[in-house]
């Protein structure tokens, strides 16, 4: 029997935020840590997101806990817990004062990765959007796969984000599942909406849940205590 077959990585419990299902994960291995470091140093968002997603998928079981697909906030939340068990539960970030112009108004802050939480800008389930008495649209949170395909927001724009988030269209007594309809027809439908109605769909995208870590620090210049949140893909590496 080989040495590798005798190695048993510790296993931890976790709840997938978007589905509420229970899952288990292991810490990432040295080879995975090296891949993450290389991705971070590349400063290429596509590479970073693909590498992070690969590590999460390799370290968590069962895959059925993902449901229809991992959302962006699932990945950030799960990866933060994996990183805490793999490298350490604390991480140091440099926080800059948002009111002082002094270049010295920054300080290193230790953050507890275990305090990561999911923030819901709009409380409750806002995924079913009523546009009028006959038209409702069921939206879904953007999955990581869809984010990978639309990272260049300047070129793709909000329209594509909305298109990929549409799940079902309820028009009177008729029901249209976006996955079963020709993409060009869904796109034509979106283009036929009024600006007011389209903005309601945009609002859903803009208010998607996200992972964040609370942090408290005192500016070394103005001496004011700050209460902030760490968020964003790069901060979870």
PDB file of C-alpha atoms in Angstrom:
ATOM      1  CA  UNK A   1       0.000   0.000   0.000  1.00  0.00           C
ATOM      2  CA  UNK A   2       1.375   3.421  -0.960  1.00  0.00           C
ATOM      3  CA  UNK A   3       2.019   6.235   1.502  1.00  0.00           C
ATOM      4  CA  UNK A   4      -0.595   8.435  -0.192  1.00  0.00           C
ATOM      5  CA  UNK A   5      -3.342   5.852   0.348  1.00  0.00           C
ATOM      6  CA  UNK A   6      -2.753   6.028   4.106  1.00  0.00           C
ATOM      7  CA  UNK A   7      -3.130   9.816   4.358  1.00  0.00           C
ATOM      8  CA  UNK A   8      -6.504  10.833   5.782  1.00  0.00           C
ATOM      9  CA  UNK A   9      -7.344  14.523   5.535  1.00  0.00           C
ATOM     10  CA  UNK A  10      -9.643  15.905   8.263  1.00  0.00           C
ATOM     11  CA  UNK A  11     -13.277  16.369   7.230  1.00  0.00           C
ATOM     12  CA  UNK A  12     -15.481  19.302   8.288  1.00  0.00           C
ATOM     13  CA  UNK A  13     -19.198  20.069   8.020  1.00  0.00           C
ATOM     14  CA  UNK A  14     -20.606  23.051   6.136  1.00  0.00           C
ATOM     15  CA  UNK A  15     -23.997  24.291   4.923  1.00  0.00           C
ATOM     16  CA  UNK A  16     -24.310  25.488   1.314  1.00  0.00           C
ATOM     17  CA  UNK A  17     -25.800  29.016   1.662  1.00  0.00           C
ATOM     18  CA  UNK A  18     -27.964  28.999  -1.491  1.00  0.00           C
ATOM     19  CA  UNK A  19     -29.503  25.559  -0.928  1.00  0.00           C
ATOM     20  CA  UNK A  20     -29.344  25.072   2.848  1.00  0.00           C
ATOM     21  CA  UNK A  21     -28.031  21.553   2.212  1.00  0.00           C
ATOM     22  CA  UNK A  22     -25.377  19.956   4.400  1.00  0.00           C
ATOM     23  CA  UNK A  23     -22.016  19.047   2.913  1.00  0.00           C
ATOM     24  CA  UNK A  24     -18.508  18.129   3.995  1.00  0.00           C
ATOM     25  CA  UNK A  25     -15.142  19.486   2.961  1.00  0.00           C
ATOM     26  CA  UNK A  26     -11.455  18.822   3.449  1.00  0.00           C
ATOM     27  CA  UNK A  27      -8.590  21.356   3.594  1.00  0.00           C
ATOM     28  CA  UNK A  28      -6.855  21.976   0.284  1.00  0.00           C
ATOM     29  CA  UNK A  29      -3.575  20.216  -0.460  1.00  0.00           C
ATOM     30  CA  UNK A  30      -0.174  21.835  -1.081  1.00  0.00           C
ATOM     31  CA  UNK A  31      -0.552  21.432  -4.853  1.00  0.00           C
ATOM     32  CA  UNK A  32      -3.923  23.227  -4.673  1.00  0.00           C
ATOM     33  CA  UNK A  33      -2.442  25.989  -2.524  1.00  0.00           C
ATOM     34  CA  UNK A  34       0.318  26.472  -5.105  1.00  0.00           C
ATOM     35  CA  UNK A  35      -2.301  26.708  -7.873  1.00  0.00           C
ATOM     36  CA  UNK A  36      -4.205  29.336  -5.892  1.00  0.00           C
ATOM     37  CA  UNK A  37      -1.047  31.361  -5.301  1.00  0.00           C
ATOM     38  CA  UNK A  38      -0.166  31.254  -8.993  1.00  0.00           C
ATOM     39  CA  UNK A  39      -3.722  32.339  -9.884  1.00  0.00           C
ATOM     40  CA  UNK A  40      -3.573  35.231  -7.420  1.00  0.00           C
ATOM     41  CA  UNK A  41      -0.210  36.404  -8.730  1.00  0.00           C
ATOM     42  CA  UNK A  42      -1.518  36.297 -12.301  1.00  0.00           C
ATOM     43  CA  UNK A  43      -3.975  39.099 -11.419  1.00  0.00           C
ATOM     44  CA  UNK A  44      -6.241  37.579 -14.072  1.00  0.00           C
ATOM     45  CA  UNK A  45      -9.809  37.439 -12.756  1.00  0.00           C
ATOM     46  CA  UNK A  46     -10.733  34.617 -15.130  1.00  0.00           C
ATOM     47  CA  UNK A  47      -7.820  32.502 -13.888  1.00  0.00           C
ATOM     48  CA  UNK A  48      -8.542  33.340 -10.250  1.00  0.00           C
ATOM     49  CA  UNK A  49     -12.226  32.437 -10.474  1.00  0.00           C
ATOM     50  CA  UNK A  50     -11.621  29.219 -12.406  1.00  0.00           C
ATOM     51  CA  UNK A  51      -8.902  28.098  -9.982  1.00  0.00           C
ATOM     52  CA  UNK A  52     -10.966  28.960  -6.912  1.00  0.00           C
ATOM     53  CA  UNK A  53     -13.963  27.087  -8.320  1.00  0.00           C
ATOM     54  CA  UNK A  54     -11.806  24.049  -9.118  1.00  0.00           C
ATOM     55  CA  UNK A  55     -10.479  23.916  -5.551  1.00  0.00           C
ATOM     56  CA  UNK A  56     -13.963  24.196  -4.062  1.00  0.00           C
ATOM     57  CA  UNK A  57     -15.338  21.451  -6.306  1.00  0.00           C
ATOM     58  CA  UNK A  58     -12.397  19.165  -5.483  1.00  0.00           C
ATOM     59  CA  UNK A  59     -12.634  19.577  -1.721  1.00  0.00           C
ATOM     60  CA  UNK A  60     -16.378  19.367  -1.052  1.00  0.00           C
ATOM     61  CA  UNK A  61     -18.828  16.440  -1.080  1.00  0.00           C
ATOM     62  CA  UNK A  62     -21.457  15.569  -2.129  1.00  0.00           C
ATOM     63  CA  UNK A  63     -21.667  17.482  -5.389  1.00  0.00           C
ATOM     64  CA  UNK A  64     -25.475  17.170  -5.204  1.00  0.00           C
ATOM     65  CA  UNK A  65     -25.410  19.763  -2.399  1.00  0.00           C
ATOM     66  CA  UNK A  66     -24.650  22.374  -5.072  1.00  0.00           C
ATOM     67  CA  UNK A  67     -28.164  22.134  -6.496  1.00  0.00           C
ATOM     68  CA  UNK A  68     -28.418  23.718  -9.957  1.00  0.00           C
ATOM     69  CA  UNK A  69     -24.964  25.238  -9.574  1.00  0.00           C
ATOM     70  CA  UNK A  70     -22.829  27.123  -7.099  1.00  0.00           C
ATOM     71  CA  UNK A  71     -23.624  30.817  -6.829  1.00  0.00           C
ATOM     72  CA  UNK A  72     -20.851  33.378  -6.533  1.00  0.00           C
ATOM     73  CA  UNK A  73     -21.600  33.851  -2.841  1.00  0.00           C
ATOM     74  CA  UNK A  74     -21.561  30.078  -2.285  1.00  0.00           C
ATOM     75  CA  UNK A  75     -18.027  29.915  -3.654  1.00  0.00           C
ATOM     76  CA  UNK A  76     -16.757  32.856  -1.598  1.00  0.00           C
ATOM     77  CA  UNK A  77     -18.362  31.539   1.589  1.00  0.00           C
ATOM     78  CA  UNK A  78     -17.247  27.917   1.151  1.00  0.00           C
ATOM     79  CA  UNK A  79     -13.741  28.828   0.050  1.00  0.00           C
ATOM     80  CA  UNK A  80     -13.268  31.095   3.063  1.00  0.00           C
ATOM     81  CA  UNK A  81     -14.049  28.182   5.386  1.00  0.00           C
ATOM     82  CA  UNK A  82     -11.774  25.862   3.398  1.00  0.00           C
ATOM     83  CA  UNK A  83      -8.964  28.412   3.573  1.00  0.00           C
ATOM     84  CA  UNK A  84      -9.473  28.838   7.324  1.00  0.00           C
ATOM     85  CA  UNK A  85      -9.013  25.111   7.891  1.00  0.00           C
ATOM     86  CA  UNK A  86      -6.149  24.857   5.393  1.00  0.00           C
ATOM     87  CA  UNK A  87      -3.927  27.856   6.139  1.00  0.00           C
ATOM     88  CA  UNK A  88      -5.249  29.404   9.337  1.00  0.00           C
ATOM     89  CA  UNK A  89      -8.351  31.008  10.755  1.00  0.00           C
ATOM     90  CA  UNK A  90      -6.868  34.515  10.735  1.00  0.00           C
ATOM     91  CA  UNK A  91      -5.710  36.659   7.847  1.00  0.00           C
ATOM     92  CA  UNK A  92      -4.095  40.099   7.705  1.00  0.00           C
ATOM     93  CA  UNK A  93      -5.351  42.841   5.394  1.00  0.00           C
ATOM     94  CA  UNK A  94      -4.353  46.483   5.020  1.00  0.00           C
ATOM     95  CA  UNK A  95      -7.271  48.820   5.716  1.00  0.00           C
ATOM     96  CA  UNK A  96      -7.190  52.437   4.561  1.00  0.00           C
ATOM     97  CA  UNK A  97      -9.193  55.209   6.205  1.00  0.00           C
ATOM     98  CA  UNK A  98     -11.986  56.429   3.929  1.00  0.00           C
ATOM     99  CA  UNK A  99     -11.948  59.978   5.326  1.00  0.00           C
ATOM    100  CA  UNK A 100      -8.248  60.818   5.769  1.00  0.00           C
ATOM    101  CA  UNK A 101      -6.157  61.931   2.804  1.00  0.00           C
ATOM    102  CA  UNK A 102      -2.900  61.267   4.641  1.00  0.00           C
ATOM    103  CA  UNK A 103      -0.982  58.448   2.926  1.00  0.00           C
ATOM    104  CA  UNK A 104      -0.212  57.012   6.357  1.00  0.00           C
ATOM    105  CA  UNK A 105      -3.905  56.560   7.138  1.00  0.00           C
ATOM    106  CA  UNK A 106      -3.730  52.783   6.762  1.00  0.00           C
ATOM    107  CA  UNK A 107      -3.171  49.945   9.151  1.00  0.00           C
ATOM    108  CA  UNK A 108      -2.814  46.140   9.107  1.00  0.00           C
ATOM    109  CA  UNK A 109      -5.867  44.396  10.533  1.00  0.00           C
ATOM    110  CA  UNK A 110      -6.288  40.766  11.538  1.00  0.00           C
ATOM    111  CA  UNK A 111      -9.611  39.336  10.374  1.00  0.00           C
ATOM    112  CA  UNK A 112     -11.255  36.153  11.595  1.00  0.00           C
ATOM    113  CA  UNK A 113     -12.181  34.102   8.535  1.00  0.00           C
ATOM    114  CA  UNK A 114     -14.658  32.092  10.616  1.00  0.00           C
ATOM    115  CA  UNK A 115     -16.907  35.160  10.860  1.00  0.00           C
ATOM    116  CA  UNK A 116     -17.714  35.132   7.132  1.00  0.00           C
ATOM    117  CA  UNK A 117     -21.419  35.678   6.540  1.00  0.00           C
ATOM    118  CA  UNK A 118     -23.849  36.053   3.670  1.00  0.00           C
ATOM    119  CA  UNK A 119     -25.405  39.488   3.303  1.00  0.00           C
ATOM    120  CA  UNK A 120     -28.787  39.819   1.604  1.00  0.00           C
ATOM    121  CA  UNK A 121     -29.260  43.431   0.404  1.00  0.00           C
ATOM    122  CA  UNK A 122     -32.971  42.702  -0.083  1.00  0.00           C
ATOM    123  CA  UNK A 123     -34.399  40.576   2.767  1.00  0.00           C
ATOM    124  CA  UNK A 124     -36.601  37.638   1.799  1.00  0.00           C
ATOM    125  CA  UNK A 125     -37.077  36.001  -1.568  1.00  0.00           C
ATOM    126  CA  UNK A 126     -37.153  38.669  -4.271  1.00  0.00           C
ATOM    127  CA  UNK A 127     -36.581  36.300  -7.179  1.00  0.00           C
ATOM    128  CA  UNK A 128     -40.177  36.379  -8.486  1.00  0.00           C
ATOM    129  CA  UNK A 129     -40.615  39.770 -10.125  1.00  0.00           C
ATOM    130  CA  UNK A 130     -44.072  41.005 -11.081  1.00  0.00           C
ATOM    131  CA  UNK A 131     -43.978  43.426 -13.988  1.00  0.00           C
ATOM    132  CA  UNK A 132     -47.723  43.757 -14.487  1.00  0.00           C
ATOM    133  CA  UNK A 133     -50.976  41.833 -13.910  1.00  0.00           C
ATOM    134  CA  UNK A 134     -50.153  39.332 -16.661  1.00  0.00           C
ATOM    135  CA  UNK A 135     -46.367  39.151 -16.643  1.00  0.00           C
ATOM    136  CA  UNK A 136     -44.062  37.760 -13.954  1.00  0.00           C
ATOM    137  CA  UNK A 137     -40.453  36.590 -14.230  1.00  0.00           C
ATOM    138  CA  UNK A 138     -38.737  34.076 -11.988  1.00  0.00           C
ATOM    139  CA  UNK A 139     -35.050  34.958 -11.645  1.00  0.00           C
ATOM    140  CA  UNK A 140     -32.138  32.902 -10.308  1.00  0.00           C
ATOM    141  CA  UNK A 141     -28.967  34.063  -8.621  1.00  0.00           C
ATOM    142  CA  UNK A 142     -25.980  34.178 -10.995  1.00  0.00           C
ATOM    143  CA  UNK A 143     -23.940  30.965 -10.838  1.00  0.00           C
ATOM    144  CA  UNK A 144     -20.172  30.923 -10.970  1.00  0.00           C
ATOM    145  CA  UNK A 145     -20.331  29.475 -14.476  1.00  0.00           C
ATOM    146  CA  UNK A 146     -22.348  32.459 -15.650  1.00  0.00           C
ATOM    147  CA  UNK A 147     -19.955  34.860 -13.946  1.00  0.00           C
ATOM    148  CA  UNK A 148     -17.015  33.308 -15.750  1.00  0.00           C
ATOM    149  CA  UNK A 149     -18.747  33.929 -19.064  1.00  0.00           C
ATOM    150  CA  UNK A 150     -19.503  37.574 -18.278  1.00  0.00           C
ATOM    151  CA  UNK A 151     -16.511  38.891 -16.353  1.00  0.00           C
ATOM    152  CA  UNK A 152     -15.874  41.613 -18.904  1.00  0.00           C
ATOM    153  CA  UNK A 153     -18.830  43.732 -17.806  1.00  0.00           C
ATOM    154  CA  UNK A 154     -17.838  46.677 -20.007  1.00  0.00           C
ATOM    155  CA  UNK A 155     -18.239  44.594 -23.154  1.00  0.00           C
ATOM    156  CA  UNK A 156     -21.093  42.302 -22.136  1.00  0.00           C
ATOM    157  CA  UNK A 157     -23.129  44.706 -20.058  1.00  0.00           C
ATOM    158  CA  UNK A 158     -26.133  44.281 -17.798  1.00  0.00           C
ATOM    159  CA  UNK A 159     -28.373  42.913 -20.539  1.00  0.00           C
ATOM    160  CA  UNK A 160     -26.412  39.665 -20.722  1.00  0.00           C
ATOM    161  CA  UNK A 161     -26.400  39.390 -16.924  1.00  0.00           C
ATOM    162  CA  UNK A 162     -30.183  39.668 -16.907  1.00  0.00           C
ATOM    163  CA  UNK A 163     -30.568  37.154 -19.742  1.00  0.00           C
ATOM    164  CA  UNK A 164     -28.521  34.532 -17.914  1.00  0.00           C
ATOM    165  CA  UNK A 165     -30.483  35.057 -14.693  1.00  0.00           C
ATOM    166  CA  UNK A 166     -33.953  34.498 -16.187  1.00  0.00           C
ATOM    167  CA  UNK A 167     -35.360  31.132 -15.174  1.00  0.00           C
ATOM    168  CA  UNK A 168     -39.090  31.217 -16.006  1.00  0.00           C
ATOM    169  CA  UNK A 169     -41.478  33.647 -17.681  1.00  0.00           C
ATOM    170  CA  UNK A 170     -45.138  33.631 -16.644  1.00  0.00           C
ATOM    171  CA  UNK A 171     -47.289  35.347 -19.275  1.00  0.00           C
ATOM    172  CA  UNK A 172     -50.978  35.006 -18.431  1.00  0.00           C
ATOM    173  CA  UNK A 173     -51.682  31.266 -18.316  1.00  0.00           C
ATOM    174  CA  UNK A 174     -48.564  30.418 -20.318  1.00  0.00           C
ATOM    175  CA  UNK A 175     -45.281  29.332 -18.719  1.00  0.00           C
ATOM    176  CA  UNK A 176     -41.950  29.549 -20.550  1.00  0.00           C
ATOM    177  CA  UNK A 177     -38.807  27.957 -19.095  1.00  0.00           C
ATOM    178  CA  UNK A 178     -35.786  29.869 -20.357  1.00  0.00           C
ATOM    179  CA  UNK A 179     -33.645  26.726 -20.622  1.00  0.00           C
ATOM    180  CA  UNK A 180     -36.181  25.197 -23.013  1.00  0.00           C
ATOM    181  CA  UNK A 181     -36.625  28.235 -25.248  1.00  0.00           C
ATOM    182  CA  UNK A 182     -34.339  29.446 -28.062  1.00  0.00           C
ATOM    183  CA  UNK A 183     -31.888  32.002 -26.602  1.00  0.00           C
ATOM    184  CA  UNK A 184     -32.696  34.478 -29.347  1.00  0.00           C
ATOM    185  CA  UNK A 185     -36.390  34.453 -28.361  1.00  0.00           C
ATOM    186  CA  UNK A 186     -35.560  35.176 -24.728  1.00  0.00           C
ATOM    187  CA  UNK A 187     -33.271  37.982 -25.877  1.00  0.00           C
ATOM    188  CA  UNK A 188     -36.025  39.377 -28.123  1.00  0.00           C
ATOM    189  CA  UNK A 189     -38.447  39.217 -25.206  1.00  0.00           C
ATOM    190  CA  UNK A 190     -36.044  41.189 -23.005  1.00  0.00           C
ATOM    191  CA  UNK A 191     -35.577  43.819 -25.709  1.00  0.00           C
ATOM    192  CA  UNK A 192     -39.354  44.268 -25.878  1.00  0.00           C
ATOM    193  CA  UNK A 193     -39.607  45.313 -22.225  1.00  0.00           C
ATOM    194  CA  UNK A 194     -39.920  48.930 -21.190  1.00  0.00           C
ATOM    195  CA  UNK A 195     -36.933  50.559 -19.510  1.00  0.00           C
ATOM    196  CA  UNK A 196     -38.899  50.655 -16.248  1.00  0.00           C
ATOM    197  CA  UNK A 197     -39.568  46.912 -16.320  1.00  0.00           C
ATOM    198  CA  UNK A 198     -36.015  46.074 -17.351  1.00  0.00           C
ATOM    199  CA  UNK A 199     -34.667  48.141 -14.454  1.00  0.00           C
ATOM    200  CA  UNK A 200     -36.558  45.845 -12.046  1.00  0.00           C
ATOM    201  CA  UNK A 201     -34.635  42.882 -13.447  1.00  0.00           C
ATOM    202  CA  UNK A 202     -31.373  44.840 -13.221  1.00  0.00           C
ATOM    203  CA  UNK A 203     -32.129  45.638  -9.603  1.00  0.00           C
ATOM    204  CA  UNK A 204     -32.327  41.925  -8.831  1.00  0.00           C
ATOM    205  CA  UNK A 205     -28.824  41.415 -10.282  1.00  0.00           C
ATOM    206  CA  UNK A 206     -27.387  44.440  -8.510  1.00  0.00           C
ATOM    207  CA  UNK A 207     -28.768  43.297  -5.148  1.00  0.00           C
ATOM    208  CA  UNK A 208     -27.486  39.724  -5.319  1.00  0.00           C
ATOM    209  CA  UNK A 209     -26.339  38.297  -1.963  1.00  0.00           C
ATOM    210  CA  UNK A 210     -22.604  38.265  -1.280  1.00  0.00           C
ATOM    211  CA  UNK A 211     -20.150  36.966   1.297  1.00  0.00           C
ATOM    212  CA  UNK A 212     -18.517  39.429   3.678  1.00  0.00           C
ATOM    213  CA  UNK A 213     -16.338  39.483   6.782  1.00  0.00           C
ATOM    214  CA  UNK A 214     -16.824  42.170   9.450  1.00  0.00           C
ATOM    215  CA  UNK A 215     -13.744  44.122  10.527  1.00  0.00           C
ATOM    216  CA  UNK A 216     -13.135  46.797  13.148  1.00  0.00           C
ATOM    217  CA  UNK A 217     -10.022  48.985  13.261  1.00  0.00           C
ATOM    218  CA  UNK A 218      -8.846  52.439  14.300  1.00  0.00           C
ATOM    219  CA  UNK A 219      -7.284  54.849  11.829  1.00  0.00           C
ATOM    220  CA  UNK A 220      -3.737  55.668  13.025  1.00  0.00           C
ATOM    221  CA  UNK A 221      -4.096  59.268  11.818  1.00  0.00           C
ATOM    222  CA  UNK A 222      -7.585  60.492  12.782  1.00  0.00           C
ATOM    223  CA  UNK A 223      -7.973  57.923  15.607  1.00  0.00           C
ATOM    224  CA  UNK A 224     -11.564  57.184  14.556  1.00  0.00           C
ATOM    225  CA  UNK A 225     -12.797  53.624  15.005  1.00  0.00           C
ATOM    226  CA  UNK A 226     -14.056  52.123  11.759  1.00  0.00           C
ATOM    227  CA  UNK A 227     -16.545  49.316  11.249  1.00  0.00           C
ATOM    228  CA  UNK A 228     -16.269  47.852   7.746  1.00  0.00           C
ATOM    229  CA  UNK A 229     -16.770  44.660   5.782  1.00  0.00           C
ATOM    230  CA  UNK A 230     -14.269  42.789   3.648  1.00  0.00           C
ATOM    231  CA  UNK A 231     -15.840  41.538   0.415  1.00  0.00           C
ATOM    232  CA  UNK A 232     -14.929  40.746  -3.165  1.00  0.00           C
ATOM    233  CA  UNK A 233     -13.314  37.774  -4.914  1.00  0.00           C
ATOM    234  CA  UNK A 234      -9.708  38.887  -4.507  1.00  0.00           C
ATOM    235  CA  UNK A 235     -10.041  39.321  -0.751  1.00  0.00           C
ATOM    236  CA  UNK A 236     -11.051  35.673  -0.341  1.00  0.00           C
ATOM    237  CA  UNK A 237      -7.769  34.273  -1.699  1.00  0.00           C
TER     238      UNK A 237
END
